[in-house]
Coordinates of C-alpha atoms and ligand atoms in Angstrom, one line a residue:
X1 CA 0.0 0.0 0.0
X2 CA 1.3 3.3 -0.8
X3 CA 2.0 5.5 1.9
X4 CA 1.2 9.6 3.2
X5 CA -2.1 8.7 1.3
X6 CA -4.3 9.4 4.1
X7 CA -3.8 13.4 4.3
X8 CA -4.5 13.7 0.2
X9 CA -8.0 12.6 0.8
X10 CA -8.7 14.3 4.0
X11 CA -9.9 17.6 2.2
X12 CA -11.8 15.7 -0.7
X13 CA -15.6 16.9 -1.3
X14 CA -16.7 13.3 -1.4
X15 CA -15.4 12.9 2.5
X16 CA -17.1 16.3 3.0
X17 CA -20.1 15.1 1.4
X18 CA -20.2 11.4 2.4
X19 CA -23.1 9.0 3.3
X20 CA -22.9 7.2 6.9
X21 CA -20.0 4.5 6.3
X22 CA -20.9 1.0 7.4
X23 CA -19.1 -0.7 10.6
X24 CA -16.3 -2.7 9.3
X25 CA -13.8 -3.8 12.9
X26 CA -10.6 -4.8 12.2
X27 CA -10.1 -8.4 11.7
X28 CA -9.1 -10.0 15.1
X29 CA -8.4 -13.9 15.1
X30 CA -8.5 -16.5 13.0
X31 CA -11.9 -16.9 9.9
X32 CA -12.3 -19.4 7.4
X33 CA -14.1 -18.5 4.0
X34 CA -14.7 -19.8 0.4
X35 CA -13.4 -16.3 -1.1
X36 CA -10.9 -13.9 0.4
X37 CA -11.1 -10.4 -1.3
X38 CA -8.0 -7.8 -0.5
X39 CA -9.4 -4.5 -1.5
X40 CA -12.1 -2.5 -0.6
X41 CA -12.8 -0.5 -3.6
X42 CA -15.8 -0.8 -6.4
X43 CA -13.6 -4.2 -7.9
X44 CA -13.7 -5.8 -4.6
X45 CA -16.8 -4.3 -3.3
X46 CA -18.8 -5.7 -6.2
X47 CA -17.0 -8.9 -6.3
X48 CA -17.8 -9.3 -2.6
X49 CA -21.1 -8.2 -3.7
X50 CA -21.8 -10.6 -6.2
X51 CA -20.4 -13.8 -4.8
X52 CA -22.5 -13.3 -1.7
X53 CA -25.3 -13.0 -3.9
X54 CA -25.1 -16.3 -4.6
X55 CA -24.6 -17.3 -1.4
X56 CA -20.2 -18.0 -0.4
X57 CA -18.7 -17.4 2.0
X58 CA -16.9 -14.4 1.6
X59 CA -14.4 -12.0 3.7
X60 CA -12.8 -8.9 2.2
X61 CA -9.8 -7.3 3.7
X62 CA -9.3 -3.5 3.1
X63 CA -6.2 -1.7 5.0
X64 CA -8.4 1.7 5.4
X65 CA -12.1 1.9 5.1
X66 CA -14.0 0.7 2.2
X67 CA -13.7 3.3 -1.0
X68 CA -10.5 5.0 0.6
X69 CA -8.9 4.4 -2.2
X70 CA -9.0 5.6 -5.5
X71 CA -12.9 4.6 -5.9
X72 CA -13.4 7.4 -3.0
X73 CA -11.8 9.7 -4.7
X74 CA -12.3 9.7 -8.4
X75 CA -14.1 12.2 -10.6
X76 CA -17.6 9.9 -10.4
X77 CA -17.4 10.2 -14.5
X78 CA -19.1 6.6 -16.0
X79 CA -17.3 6.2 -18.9
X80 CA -18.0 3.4 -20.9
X81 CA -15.3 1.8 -22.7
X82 CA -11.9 1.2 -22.4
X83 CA -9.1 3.5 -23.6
X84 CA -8.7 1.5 -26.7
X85 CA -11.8 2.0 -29.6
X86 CA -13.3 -1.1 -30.5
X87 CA -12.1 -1.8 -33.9
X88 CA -8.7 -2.0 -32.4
X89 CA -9.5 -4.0 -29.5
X90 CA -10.7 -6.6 -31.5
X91 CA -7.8 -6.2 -33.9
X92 CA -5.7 -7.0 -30.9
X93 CA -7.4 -9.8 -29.0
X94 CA -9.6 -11.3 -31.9
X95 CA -13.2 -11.5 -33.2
X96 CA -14.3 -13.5 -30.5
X97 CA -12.5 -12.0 -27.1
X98 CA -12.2 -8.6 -28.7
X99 CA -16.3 -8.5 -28.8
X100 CA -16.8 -9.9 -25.5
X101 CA -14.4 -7.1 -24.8
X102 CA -16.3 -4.4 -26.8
X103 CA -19.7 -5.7 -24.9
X104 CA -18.2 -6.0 -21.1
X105 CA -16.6 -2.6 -21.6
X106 CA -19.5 -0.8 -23.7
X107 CA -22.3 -2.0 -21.1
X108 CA -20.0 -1.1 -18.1
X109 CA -21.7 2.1 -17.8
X110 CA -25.2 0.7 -17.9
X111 CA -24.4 -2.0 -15.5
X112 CA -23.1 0.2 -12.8
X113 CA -26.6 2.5 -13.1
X114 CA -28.9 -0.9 -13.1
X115 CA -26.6 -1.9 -9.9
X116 CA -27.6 1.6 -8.1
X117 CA -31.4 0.9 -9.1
X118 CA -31.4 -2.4 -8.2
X119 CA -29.7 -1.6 -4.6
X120 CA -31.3 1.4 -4.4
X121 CA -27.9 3.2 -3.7
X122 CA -28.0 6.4 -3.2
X123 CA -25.6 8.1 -4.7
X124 CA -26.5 10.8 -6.9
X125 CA -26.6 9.1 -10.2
X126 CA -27.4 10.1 -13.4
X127 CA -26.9 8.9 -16.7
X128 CA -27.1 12.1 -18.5
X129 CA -24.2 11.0 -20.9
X130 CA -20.3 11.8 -21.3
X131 CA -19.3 14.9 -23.2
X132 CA -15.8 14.2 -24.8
X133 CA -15.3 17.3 -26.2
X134 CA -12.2 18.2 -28.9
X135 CA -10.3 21.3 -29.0
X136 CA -8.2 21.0 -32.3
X137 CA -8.7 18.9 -35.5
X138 CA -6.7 15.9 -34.2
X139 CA -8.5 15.3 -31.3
X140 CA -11.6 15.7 -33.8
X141 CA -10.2 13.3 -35.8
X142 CA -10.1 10.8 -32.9
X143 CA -13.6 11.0 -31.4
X144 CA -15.5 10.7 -34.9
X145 CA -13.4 7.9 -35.2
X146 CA -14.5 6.6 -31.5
X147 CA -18.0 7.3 -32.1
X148 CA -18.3 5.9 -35.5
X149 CA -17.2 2.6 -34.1
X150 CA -19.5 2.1 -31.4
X151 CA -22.6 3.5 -33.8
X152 CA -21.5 0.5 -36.0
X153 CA -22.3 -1.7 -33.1
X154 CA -25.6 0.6 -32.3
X155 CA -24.2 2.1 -29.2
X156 CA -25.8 5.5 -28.5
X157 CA -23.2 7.8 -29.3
X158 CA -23.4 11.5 -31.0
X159 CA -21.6 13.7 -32.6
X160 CA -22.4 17.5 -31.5
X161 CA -21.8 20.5 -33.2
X162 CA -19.8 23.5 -31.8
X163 CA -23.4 25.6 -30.7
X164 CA -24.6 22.5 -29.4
X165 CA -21.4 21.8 -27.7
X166 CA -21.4 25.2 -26.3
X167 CA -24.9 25.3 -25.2
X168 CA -24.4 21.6 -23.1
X169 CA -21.1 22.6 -21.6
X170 CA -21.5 26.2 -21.0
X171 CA -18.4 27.4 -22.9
X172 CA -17.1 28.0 -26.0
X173 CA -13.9 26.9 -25.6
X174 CA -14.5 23.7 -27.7
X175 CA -14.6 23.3 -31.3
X176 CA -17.2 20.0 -31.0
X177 CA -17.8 17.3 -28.6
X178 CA -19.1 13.4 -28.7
X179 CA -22.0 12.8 -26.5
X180 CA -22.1 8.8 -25.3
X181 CA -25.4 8.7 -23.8
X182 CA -24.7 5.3 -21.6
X183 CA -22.4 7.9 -19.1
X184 CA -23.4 9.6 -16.8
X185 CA -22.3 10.6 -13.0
X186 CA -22.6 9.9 -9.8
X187 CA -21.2 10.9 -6.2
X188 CA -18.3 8.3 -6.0
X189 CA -17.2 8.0 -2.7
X190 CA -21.0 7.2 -1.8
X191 CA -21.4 4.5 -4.4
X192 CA -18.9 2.8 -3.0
X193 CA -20.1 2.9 0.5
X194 CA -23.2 1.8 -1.4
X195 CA -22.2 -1.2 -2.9
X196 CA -20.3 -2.3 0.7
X197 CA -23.5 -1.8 3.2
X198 CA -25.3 -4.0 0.4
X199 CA -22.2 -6.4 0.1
X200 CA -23.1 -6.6 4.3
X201 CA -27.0 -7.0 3.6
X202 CA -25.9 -10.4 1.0
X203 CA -23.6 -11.9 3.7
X204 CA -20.6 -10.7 3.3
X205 CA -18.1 -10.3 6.1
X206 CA -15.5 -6.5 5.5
X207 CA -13.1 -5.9 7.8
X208 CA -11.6 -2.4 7.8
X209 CA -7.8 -1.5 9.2
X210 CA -6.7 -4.9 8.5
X211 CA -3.8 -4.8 6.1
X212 CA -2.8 -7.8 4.2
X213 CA 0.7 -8.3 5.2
X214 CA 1.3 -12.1 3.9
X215 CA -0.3 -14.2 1.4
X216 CA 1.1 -18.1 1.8
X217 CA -1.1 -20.7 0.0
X218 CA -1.3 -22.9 -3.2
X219 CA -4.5 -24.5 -4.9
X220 CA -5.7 -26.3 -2.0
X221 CA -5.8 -23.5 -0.1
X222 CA -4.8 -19.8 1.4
X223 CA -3.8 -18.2 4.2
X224 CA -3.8 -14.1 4.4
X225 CA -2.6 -12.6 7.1
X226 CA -2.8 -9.3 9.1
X227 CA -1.2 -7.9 12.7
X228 CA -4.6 -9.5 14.6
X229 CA -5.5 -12.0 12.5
X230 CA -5.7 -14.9 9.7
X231 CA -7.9 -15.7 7.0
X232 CA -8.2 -19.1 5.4
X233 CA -10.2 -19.7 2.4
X234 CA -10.2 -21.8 -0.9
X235 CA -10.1 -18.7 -3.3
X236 CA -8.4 -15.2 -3.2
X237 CA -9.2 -12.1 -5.0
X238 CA -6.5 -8.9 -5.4
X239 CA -8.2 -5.7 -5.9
X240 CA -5.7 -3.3 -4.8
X241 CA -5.2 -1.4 -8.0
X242 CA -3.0 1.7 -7.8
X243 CA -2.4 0.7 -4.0
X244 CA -0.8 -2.3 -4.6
X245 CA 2.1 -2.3 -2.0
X246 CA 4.8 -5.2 -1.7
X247 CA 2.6 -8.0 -0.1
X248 CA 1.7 -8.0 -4.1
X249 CA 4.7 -6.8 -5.4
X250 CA 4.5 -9.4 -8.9
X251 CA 0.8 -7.2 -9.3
X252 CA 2.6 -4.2 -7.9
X253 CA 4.7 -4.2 -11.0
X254 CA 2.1 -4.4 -13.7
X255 CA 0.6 -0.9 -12.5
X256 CA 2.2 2.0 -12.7
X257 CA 0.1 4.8 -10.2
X258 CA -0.1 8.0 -11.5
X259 CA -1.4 11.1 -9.3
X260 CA -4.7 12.7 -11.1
X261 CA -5.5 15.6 -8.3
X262 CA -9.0 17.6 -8.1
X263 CA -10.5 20.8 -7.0
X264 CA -13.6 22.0 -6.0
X265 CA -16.1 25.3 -4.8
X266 CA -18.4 25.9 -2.8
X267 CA -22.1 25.6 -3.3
X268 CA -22.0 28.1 -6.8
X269 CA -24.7 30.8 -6.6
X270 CA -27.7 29.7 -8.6
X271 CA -27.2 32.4 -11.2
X272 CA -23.5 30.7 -11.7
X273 CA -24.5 27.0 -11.5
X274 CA -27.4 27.1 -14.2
X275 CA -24.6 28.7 -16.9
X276 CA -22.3 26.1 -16.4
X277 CA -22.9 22.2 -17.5
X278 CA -26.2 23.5 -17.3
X279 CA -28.1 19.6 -18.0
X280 CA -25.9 18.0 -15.8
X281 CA -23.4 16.5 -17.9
X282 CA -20.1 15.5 -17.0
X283 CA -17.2 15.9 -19.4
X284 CA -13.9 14.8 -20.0
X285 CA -11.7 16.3 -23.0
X286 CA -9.6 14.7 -25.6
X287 CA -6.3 16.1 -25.0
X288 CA -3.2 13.6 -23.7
X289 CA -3.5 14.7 -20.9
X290 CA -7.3 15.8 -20.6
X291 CA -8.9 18.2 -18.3
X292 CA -12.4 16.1 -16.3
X293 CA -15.2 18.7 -15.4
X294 CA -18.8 18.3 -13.6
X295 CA -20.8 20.2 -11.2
X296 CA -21.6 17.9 -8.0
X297 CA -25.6 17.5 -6.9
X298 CA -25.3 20.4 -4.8
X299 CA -23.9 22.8 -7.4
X300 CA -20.5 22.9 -6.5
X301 CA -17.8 22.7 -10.0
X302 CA -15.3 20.3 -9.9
X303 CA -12.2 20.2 -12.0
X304 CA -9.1 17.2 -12.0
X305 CA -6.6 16.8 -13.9
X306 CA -2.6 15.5 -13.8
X307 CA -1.0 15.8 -10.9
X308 CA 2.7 14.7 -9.9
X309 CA 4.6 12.7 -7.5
X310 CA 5.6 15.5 -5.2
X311 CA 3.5 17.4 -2.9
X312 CA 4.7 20.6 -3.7
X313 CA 4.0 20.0 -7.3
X314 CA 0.6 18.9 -6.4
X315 CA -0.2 21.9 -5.0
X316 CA 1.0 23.9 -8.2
X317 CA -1.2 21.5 -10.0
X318 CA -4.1 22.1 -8.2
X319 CA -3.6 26.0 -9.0
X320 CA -3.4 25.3 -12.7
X321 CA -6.3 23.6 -12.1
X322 CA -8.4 26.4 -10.3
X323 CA -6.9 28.2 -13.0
X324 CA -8.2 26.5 -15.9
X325 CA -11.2 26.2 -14.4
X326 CA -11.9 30.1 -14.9
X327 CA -10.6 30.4 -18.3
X328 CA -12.9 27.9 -19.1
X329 CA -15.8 29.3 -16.6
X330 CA -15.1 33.0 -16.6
X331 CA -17.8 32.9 -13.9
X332 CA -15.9 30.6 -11.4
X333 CA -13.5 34.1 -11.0
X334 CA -14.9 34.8 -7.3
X335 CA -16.2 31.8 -6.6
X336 CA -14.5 30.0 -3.4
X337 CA -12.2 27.1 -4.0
X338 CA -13.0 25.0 -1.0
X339 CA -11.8 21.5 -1.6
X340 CA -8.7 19.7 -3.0
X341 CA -7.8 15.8 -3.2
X342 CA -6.3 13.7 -4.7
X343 CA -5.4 10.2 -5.7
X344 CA -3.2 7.3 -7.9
X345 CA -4.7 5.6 -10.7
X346 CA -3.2 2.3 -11.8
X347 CA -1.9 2.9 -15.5
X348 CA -1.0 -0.2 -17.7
X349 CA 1.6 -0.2 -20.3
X350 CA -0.9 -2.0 -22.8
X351 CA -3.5 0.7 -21.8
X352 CA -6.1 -2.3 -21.1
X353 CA -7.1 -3.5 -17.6
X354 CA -5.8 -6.6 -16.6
X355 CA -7.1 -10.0 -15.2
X356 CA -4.2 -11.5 -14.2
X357 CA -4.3 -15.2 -12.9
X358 CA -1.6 -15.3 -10.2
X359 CA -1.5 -19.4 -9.7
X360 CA -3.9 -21.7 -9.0
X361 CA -6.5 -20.2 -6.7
X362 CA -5.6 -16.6 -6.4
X363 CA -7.0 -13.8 -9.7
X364 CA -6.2 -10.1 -9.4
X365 CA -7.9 -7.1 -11.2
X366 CA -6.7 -3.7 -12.2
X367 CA -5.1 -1.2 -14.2
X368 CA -8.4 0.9 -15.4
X369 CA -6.4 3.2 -17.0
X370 CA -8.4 6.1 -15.5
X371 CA -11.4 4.4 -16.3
X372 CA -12.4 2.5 -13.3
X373 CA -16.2 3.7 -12.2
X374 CA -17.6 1.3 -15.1
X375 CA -14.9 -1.4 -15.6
X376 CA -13.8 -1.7 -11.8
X377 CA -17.4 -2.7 -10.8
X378 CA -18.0 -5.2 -14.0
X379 CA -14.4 -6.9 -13.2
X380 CA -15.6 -7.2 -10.0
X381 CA -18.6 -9.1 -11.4
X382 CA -16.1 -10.8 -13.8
X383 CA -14.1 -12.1 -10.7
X384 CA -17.2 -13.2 -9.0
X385 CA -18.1 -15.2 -11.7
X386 CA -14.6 -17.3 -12.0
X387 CA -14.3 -17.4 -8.3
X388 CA -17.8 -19.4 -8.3
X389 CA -16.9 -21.6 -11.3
X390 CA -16.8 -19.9 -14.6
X391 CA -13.9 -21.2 -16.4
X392 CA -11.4 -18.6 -17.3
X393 CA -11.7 -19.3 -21.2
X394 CA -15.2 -18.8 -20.5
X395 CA -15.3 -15.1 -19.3
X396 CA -15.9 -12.0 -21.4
X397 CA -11.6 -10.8 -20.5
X398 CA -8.5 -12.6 -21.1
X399 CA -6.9 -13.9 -18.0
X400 CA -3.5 -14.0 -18.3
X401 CA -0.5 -14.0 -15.9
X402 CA 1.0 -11.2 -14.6
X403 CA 3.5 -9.5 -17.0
X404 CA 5.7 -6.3 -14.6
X405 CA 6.7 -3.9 -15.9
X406 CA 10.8 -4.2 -17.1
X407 CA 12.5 -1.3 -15.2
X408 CA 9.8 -0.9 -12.6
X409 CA 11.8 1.0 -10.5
X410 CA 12.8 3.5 -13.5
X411 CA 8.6 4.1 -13.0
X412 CA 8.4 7.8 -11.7
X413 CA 11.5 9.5 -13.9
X414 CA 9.6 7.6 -17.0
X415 CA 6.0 9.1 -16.0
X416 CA 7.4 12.4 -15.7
X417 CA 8.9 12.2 -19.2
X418 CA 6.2 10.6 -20.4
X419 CA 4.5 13.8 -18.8
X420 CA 6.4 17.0 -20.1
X421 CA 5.9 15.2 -23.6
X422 CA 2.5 15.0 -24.2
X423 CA 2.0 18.3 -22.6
X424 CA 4.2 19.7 -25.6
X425 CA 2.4 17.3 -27.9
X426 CA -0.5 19.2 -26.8
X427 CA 0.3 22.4 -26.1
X428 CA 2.3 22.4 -30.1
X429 CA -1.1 20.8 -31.1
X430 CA -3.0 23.5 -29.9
X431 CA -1.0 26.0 -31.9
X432 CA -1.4 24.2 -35.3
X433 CA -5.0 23.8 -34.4
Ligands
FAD501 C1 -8.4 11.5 -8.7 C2 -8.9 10.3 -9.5 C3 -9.9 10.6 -10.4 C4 -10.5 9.6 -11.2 N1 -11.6 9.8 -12.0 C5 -12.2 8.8 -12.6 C6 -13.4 9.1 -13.3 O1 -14.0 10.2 -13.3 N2 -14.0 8.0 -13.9 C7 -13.5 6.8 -13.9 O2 -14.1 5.9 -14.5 N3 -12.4 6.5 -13.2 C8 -11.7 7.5 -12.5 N4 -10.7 7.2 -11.8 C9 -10.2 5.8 -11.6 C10 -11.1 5.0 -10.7 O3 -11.3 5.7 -9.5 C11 -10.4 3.6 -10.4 O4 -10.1 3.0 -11.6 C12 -11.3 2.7 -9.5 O5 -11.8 3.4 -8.4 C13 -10.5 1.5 -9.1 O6 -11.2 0.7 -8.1 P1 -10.4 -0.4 -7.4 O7 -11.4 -1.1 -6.5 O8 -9.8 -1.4 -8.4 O9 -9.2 0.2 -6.6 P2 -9.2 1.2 -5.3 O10 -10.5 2.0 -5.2 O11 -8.0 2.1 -5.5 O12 -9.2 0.3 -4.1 C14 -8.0 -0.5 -3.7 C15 -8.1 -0.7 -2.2 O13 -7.1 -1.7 -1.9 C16 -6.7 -1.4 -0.6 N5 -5.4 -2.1 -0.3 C17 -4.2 -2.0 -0.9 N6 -3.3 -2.8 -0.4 C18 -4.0 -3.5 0.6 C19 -3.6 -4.6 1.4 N7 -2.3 -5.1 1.4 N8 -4.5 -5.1 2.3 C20 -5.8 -4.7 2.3 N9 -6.2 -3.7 1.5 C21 -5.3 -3.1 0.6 C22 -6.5 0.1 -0.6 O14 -6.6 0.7 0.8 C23 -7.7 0.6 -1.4 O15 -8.8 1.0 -0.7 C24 -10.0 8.2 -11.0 C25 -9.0 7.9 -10.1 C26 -8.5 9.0 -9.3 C27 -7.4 8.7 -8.3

């Protein structure tokens, strides 16, 4: 688990704003299950979810509270999809698990808003749809591309114009946009303590501030171990994403975490709030490295974006941010910039998430590439379904073993490279455009 997390999400407008969270002691002693989860975010919230659904055993372990991590902290953007478009998933993987791929990941978003009706979880959700808006003729080039492919397959996607653009996001800073109409928002940090008081309701057993420190097991059996306790049980599921710490360390070296940071205002004055996103939408653009904007049920604007690995240039982040904010919104110039969070999300070098089978017994899922409200809580799904029998060739994503990273520990000097070069590929973009 990464460490000096805990003082990043302390000013967060989710904590500000949070349902009651569930009681979840540490664990103390020794507990037999069928499924051990580690994780306590939407991927091994829903997995604990489902499988107690259909009646196992299960206990999940999370080191903080459930949804601490980065499904506590997120944007609360559904985006369908995965990073790659369609055609070229199923280029990659094949016709047949390339379109289970294209259907799992297309249907994410629906499948998280039929899990809040079903659960009745209240969590602000709406599926108004996901503006991608485009700033240059690139990144125009690149969403007609993305939404022609998913209208081949009769997804609900749009192509705006740049009035209509302006008129949904409130600004004219955009040249066009793509409207996917099975997005939507939703107050994350709630949805997560959603699905865990309902994991409770089916059974399950979460224990909070209980650490994973040791995994020893093989396919007859595992033992996980915290500072108070044991947990034996036939299956085990890793959903420790961008928090991977060394307990995991193979998974820890598939993922690299990046820091995406956020800002937020106060309650907006009415007269500000109905010029800005004025329907509701949420909107993330198409630049490398993209700019994710929404008001909150309340009518407060938040803003994320990039952040880096260093507190200090965190902070300047956030003011870029704030800053950005009001050249998009010249409104937001008096408003009150109450909040700012942050939080790592697990990037993989293939840009796909992965299901990665760790030995006989024992699946891990992550790596959403920024993308985790809609796939996190279908892969938890997914894993449900193996750990209760499906066989792997059988599931709708290829499980395959871990691959790390080579040069893992080369990570944060190759992210901030990585970094400063796509900011010039944007900013030199901007300019031609
Ligand atoms: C700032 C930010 C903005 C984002 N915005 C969006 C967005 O708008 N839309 C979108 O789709 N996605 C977004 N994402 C990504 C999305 O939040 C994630 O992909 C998703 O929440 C991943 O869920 P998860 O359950 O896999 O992991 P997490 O929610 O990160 O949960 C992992 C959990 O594992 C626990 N853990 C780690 N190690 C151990 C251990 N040894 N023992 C026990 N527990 C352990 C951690 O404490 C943590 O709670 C964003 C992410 C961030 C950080």
């Amino acid at each position: 688990m990464i460490e000096n997390e805990a003082g990043v999400i302390a000013n967060s407008l989710w904590t500000a704003t949070a349902n009651p969270a569930p009681d979840c002691p540490p664990l103390q002693g020794k507990a037999d299950c069928d499924v051990a989860i580690v994780g306590g975010g939407y991927t091994g919230l829903s997995a604990a979810l489902h499988l107690a659904e259909r009646g196992l055993r299960v206990i999940l372990l999370e080191a903080m509270t459930p949804g601490w991590g980065a499904s506590g902290r997120n944007g609360g953007q559904v985006n369908p999809g995965l990073k790659e478009d369609p055609d070229t998933i199923e280029a990659q993987h094949g016709p047949d698990m390339g379109a289970r791929m294209v259907a799992l990941s297309g249907g994410a978003g629906q499948f998280v808003f039929d899990l809040i009706a079903r659960l009745g979880i209240e969590c602000d959700a709406h599926q108004t749809g996901w503006i991608q808006p485009y700033h240059n003729q690139l990144s125009e080039a690149v969403v007609r591309k993305r939404a022609q492919q998913w209208n081949r397959r009769g997804a609900p996607l749009d192509l705006l114009d740049r009035q209509t653009t302006a008129e949904l996001l409130g600004t004219d800073a955009y040249l066009g946009a793509m409207i996917d109409r099975r997005g939507g928002n939703l107050h994350p940090l709630n949805y997560a303590l959603g699905l865990a008081h309902a994991a409770l309701a089916a059974g399950a057993v979460i224990h909070g501030h209980s650490p994973v420190i040791a995994h020893e097991g093989s396919g007859v059996g595992h033992v996980l171990r915290t500072e108070a306790g044991q947990v034996r049980a036939q299956k085990v599921l890793i959903c420790t994403n961008g928090y991977t710490g060394k307990t995991f360390g193979k998974m820890r070296r598939t993922v690299v975490p990046i820091r995406s940071v956020q800002v937020a205002t106060e309650v907006l004055p009415p007269e500000v709030a109905s010029t800005i996103l004025p329907q509701g939408h949420s909107a993330s653009d198409a630049r490398r490295l993209l700019l994710y904007f929404r008001k909150d049920a309340a009518g407060r604007f938040v803003m994320g974006g990039r952040g880096k690995y260093s507190e200090s240039g965190t902070a300047e982040q956030m003011r870029r941010l704030r800053a950005a904010s009001v050249a998009l919104y010249p409104a937001l110039r008096d408003a009150e910039w109450k909040f700012a969070w942050g939080g790592f999300v697990a990037m993989t070098q293939d840009h796909y998430p992965h299901l990665n089978e760790l030995g006989p017994g024992v699946m891990a899922a992550m790596g959403y590439n920024g993308r985790g409200v809609a796939m996190a809580s279908v892969m938890g799904k997914v894993l449900a379904d193996w750990a209760s029998g499906t066989p792997t060739a059988a599931l709708p994503f290829p499980a395959t073993p871990p691959r790390p990273i080579p040069f893992y520990f080369m990570r944060k000097p190759a992210v901030t490279a990585t970094v400063a070069w796509s900011l010039l590929k944007d900013r030199w973009e901007e300019r031609q455009g």
